[in-house]
Amino acid sequence: MNLADSFSVIFCLAGLFFFFAGTVGLIRFPDVLSRLHALTKADNLGLGLIVIGLLPQLSSLTDGLKLVLVWGLVIFSSAACSYLIASQVINEQALKTPTPPSVEGKS
């Protein structure tokens, strides 16, 4: 096992750890926004570490650029989807929150 293989193993295992941590967050956190935060942060970092770990194993530069491009697309799509889900949850919570009664005649 040479240095590039060791580098790949370390980064891929670190990426798997973050995927596992995001999955645990999905199961253990109480509300949708906490779960969403855990998943988006852990998955983006986990995928990034795995991509970094795979780069030394590739034979051509174009393969590396493809991996980095896929990682970038996942980051942008994850951010957009997370924003849409979070805004929907916040809107639903705002509709469920009762408005306080107004007090008339007091100054």
mmCIF file of C-alpha atoms in Angstrom:
data_model
loop_
_atom_site.group_PDB
_atom_site.id
_atom_site.type_symbol
_atom_site.label_atom_id
_atom_site.label_comp_id
_atom_site.label_asym_id
_atom_site.label_seq_id
_atom_site.Cartn_x
_atom_site.Cartn_y
_atom_site.Cartn_z
ATOM 1 C CA MET A 1 0.000 0.000 0.000
ATOM 2 C CA ASN A 2 1.580 3.260 -1.095
ATOM 3 C CA LEU A 3 0.981 6.822 0.075
ATOM 4 C CA ALA A 4 -1.806 7.518 -2.448
ATOM 5 C CA ASP A 5 -3.705 4.433 -1.307
ATOM 6 C CA SER A 6 -3.359 5.431 2.342
ATOM 7 C CA PHE A 7 -4.558 8.948 1.510
ATOM 8 C CA SER A 8 -7.575 7.511 -0.317
ATOM 9 C CA VAL A 9 -8.492 5.134 2.484
ATOM 10 C CA ILE A 10 -8.278 7.847 5.144
ATOM 11 C CA PHE A 11 -10.402 10.344 3.222
ATOM 12 C CA CYS A 12 -12.988 7.775 2.123
ATOM 13 C CA LEU A 13 -13.368 6.504 5.692
ATOM 14 C CA ALA A 14 -13.750 10.080 6.925
ATOM 15 C CA GLY A 15 -16.438 10.620 4.284
ATOM 16 C CA LEU A 16 -18.238 7.462 5.373
ATOM 17 C CA PHE A 17 -18.111 8.701 8.961
ATOM 18 C CA PHE A 18 -19.884 11.909 7.963
ATOM 19 C CA PHE A 19 -22.500 9.968 5.986
ATOM 20 C CA PHE A 20 -23.073 7.816 9.062
ATOM 21 C CA ALA A 21 -23.303 10.891 11.324
ATOM 22 C CA GLY A 22 -25.879 12.459 8.998
ATOM 23 C CA THR A 23 -27.936 9.273 9.068
ATOM 24 C CA VAL A 24 -27.827 9.202 12.862
ATOM 25 C CA GLY A 25 -28.932 12.851 12.865
ATOM 26 C CA LEU A 26 -31.842 11.963 10.596
ATOM 27 C CA ILE A 27 -32.979 9.292 13.015
ATOM 28 C CA ARG A 28 -32.308 11.056 16.319
ATOM 29 C CA PHE A 29 -33.163 14.742 15.844
ATOM 30 C CA PRO A 30 -36.687 15.770 16.834
ATOM 31 C CA ASP A 31 -37.860 18.160 14.114
ATOM 32 C CA VAL A 32 -37.613 18.525 10.363
ATOM 33 C CA LEU A 33 -35.289 21.533 10.349
ATOM 34 C CA SER A 34 -32.734 19.879 12.637
ATOM 35 C CA ARG A 35 -32.816 16.724 10.542
ATOM 36 C CA LEU A 36 -32.448 18.712 7.353
ATOM 37 C CA HIS A 37 -29.476 20.613 8.736
ATOM 38 C CA ALA A 38 -27.733 17.425 9.831
ATOM 39 C CA LEU A 39 -28.284 15.736 6.491
ATOM 40 C CA THR A 40 -27.225 18.582 4.232
ATOM 41 C CA LYS A 41 -24.070 19.450 6.136
ATOM 42 C CA ALA A 42 -22.940 15.882 6.717
ATOM 43 C CA ASP A 43 -23.758 14.652 3.215
ATOM 44 C CA ASN A 44 -22.004 17.525 1.462
ATOM 45 C CA LEU A 45 -18.900 17.124 3.599
ATOM 46 C CA GLY A 46 -18.984 13.330 3.337
ATOM 47 C CA LEU A 47 -19.255 13.400 -0.445
ATOM 48 C CA GLY A 48 -16.483 15.986 -0.639
ATOM 49 C CA LEU A 49 -14.154 13.842 1.427
ATOM 50 C CA ILE A 50 -14.916 10.781 -0.674
ATOM 51 C CA VAL A 51 -14.271 12.725 -3.887
ATOM 52 C CA ILE A 52 -10.968 13.985 -2.470
ATOM 53 C CA GLY A 53 -10.108 10.416 -1.498
ATOM 54 C CA LEU A 54 -10.865 9.118 -4.988
ATOM 55 C CA LEU A 55 -8.860 11.762 -6.858
ATOM 56 C CA PRO A 56 -5.428 10.114 -6.356
ATOM 57 C CA GLN A 57 -6.807 6.824 -7.709
ATOM 58 C CA LEU A 58 -7.934 8.234 -11.052
ATOM 59 C CA SER A 59 -5.950 7.732 -14.216
ATOM 60 C CA SER A 60 -6.869 10.930 -16.056
ATOM 61 C CA LEU A 61 -7.522 14.563 -15.284
ATOM 62 C CA THR A 62 -10.909 14.496 -17.017
ATOM 63 C CA ASP A 63 -12.157 11.823 -14.628
ATOM 64 C CA GLY A 64 -11.150 14.020 -11.707
ATOM 65 C CA LEU A 65 -12.885 17.022 -13.218
ATOM 66 C CA LYS A 66 -16.039 14.951 -13.685
ATOM 67 C CA LEU A 67 -15.989 13.909 -10.026
ATOM 68 C CA VAL A 68 -15.490 17.485 -8.848
ATOM 69 C CA LEU A 69 -18.277 18.651 -11.184
ATOM 70 C CA VAL A 70 -20.668 16.048 -9.788
ATOM 71 C CA TRP A 71 -19.754 17.122 -6.263
ATOM 72 C CA GLY A 72 -20.444 20.760 -7.164
ATOM 73 C CA LEU A 73 -23.797 19.886 -8.708
ATOM 74 C CA VAL A 74 -24.773 17.933 -5.609
ATOM 75 C CA ILE A 75 -23.854 20.887 -3.385
ATOM 76 C CA PHE A 76 -25.940 23.336 -5.428
ATOM 77 C CA SER A 77 -28.930 21.014 -5.772
ATOM 78 C CA SER A 78 -28.787 20.096 -2.095
ATOM 79 C CA ALA A 79 -28.818 23.760 -1.116
ATOM 80 C CA ALA A 80 -31.779 24.507 -3.380
ATOM 81 C CA CYS A 81 -33.792 21.494 -2.207
ATOM 82 C CA SER A 82 -33.017 22.204 1.439
ATOM 83 C CA TYR A 83 -34.143 25.804 1.025
ATOM 84 C CA LEU A 84 -37.437 24.717 -0.532
ATOM 85 C CA ILE A 85 -38.124 22.134 2.166
ATOM 86 C CA ALA A 86 -37.211 24.524 4.986
ATOM 87 C CA SER A 87 -39.343 27.361 3.615
ATOM 88 C CA GLN A 88 -42.320 25.006 3.292
ATOM 89 C CA VAL A 89 -41.882 23.824 6.886
ATOM 90 C CA ILE A 90 -41.571 27.395 8.160
ATOM 91 C CA ASN A 91 -44.712 28.437 6.254
ATOM 92 C CA GLU A 92 -46.663 25.496 7.671
ATOM 93 C CA GLN A 93 -45.483 26.320 11.193
ATOM 94 C CA ALA A 94 -46.528 29.953 10.730
ATOM 95 C CA LEU A 95 -50.015 28.852 9.692
ATOM 96 C CA LYS A 96 -50.357 26.618 12.765
ATOM 97 C CA THR A 97 -49.274 29.334 15.206
ATOM 98 C CA PRO A 98 -52.339 31.067 16.640
ATOM 99 C CA THR A 99 -52.370 34.838 16.536
ATOM 100 C CA PRO A 100 -52.683 36.522 19.923
ATOM 101 C CA PRO A 101 -56.002 38.253 20.554
ATOM 102 C CA SER A 102 -55.932 41.988 20.102
ATOM 103 C CA VAL A 103 -56.842 44.116 23.081
ATOM 104 C CA GLU A 104 -59.096 46.983 22.086
ATOM 105 C CA GLY A 105 -59.693 50.057 24.166
ATOM 106 C CA LYS A 106 -56.423 49.978 26.076
ATOM 107 C CA SER A 107 -53.861 52.683 25.534
#
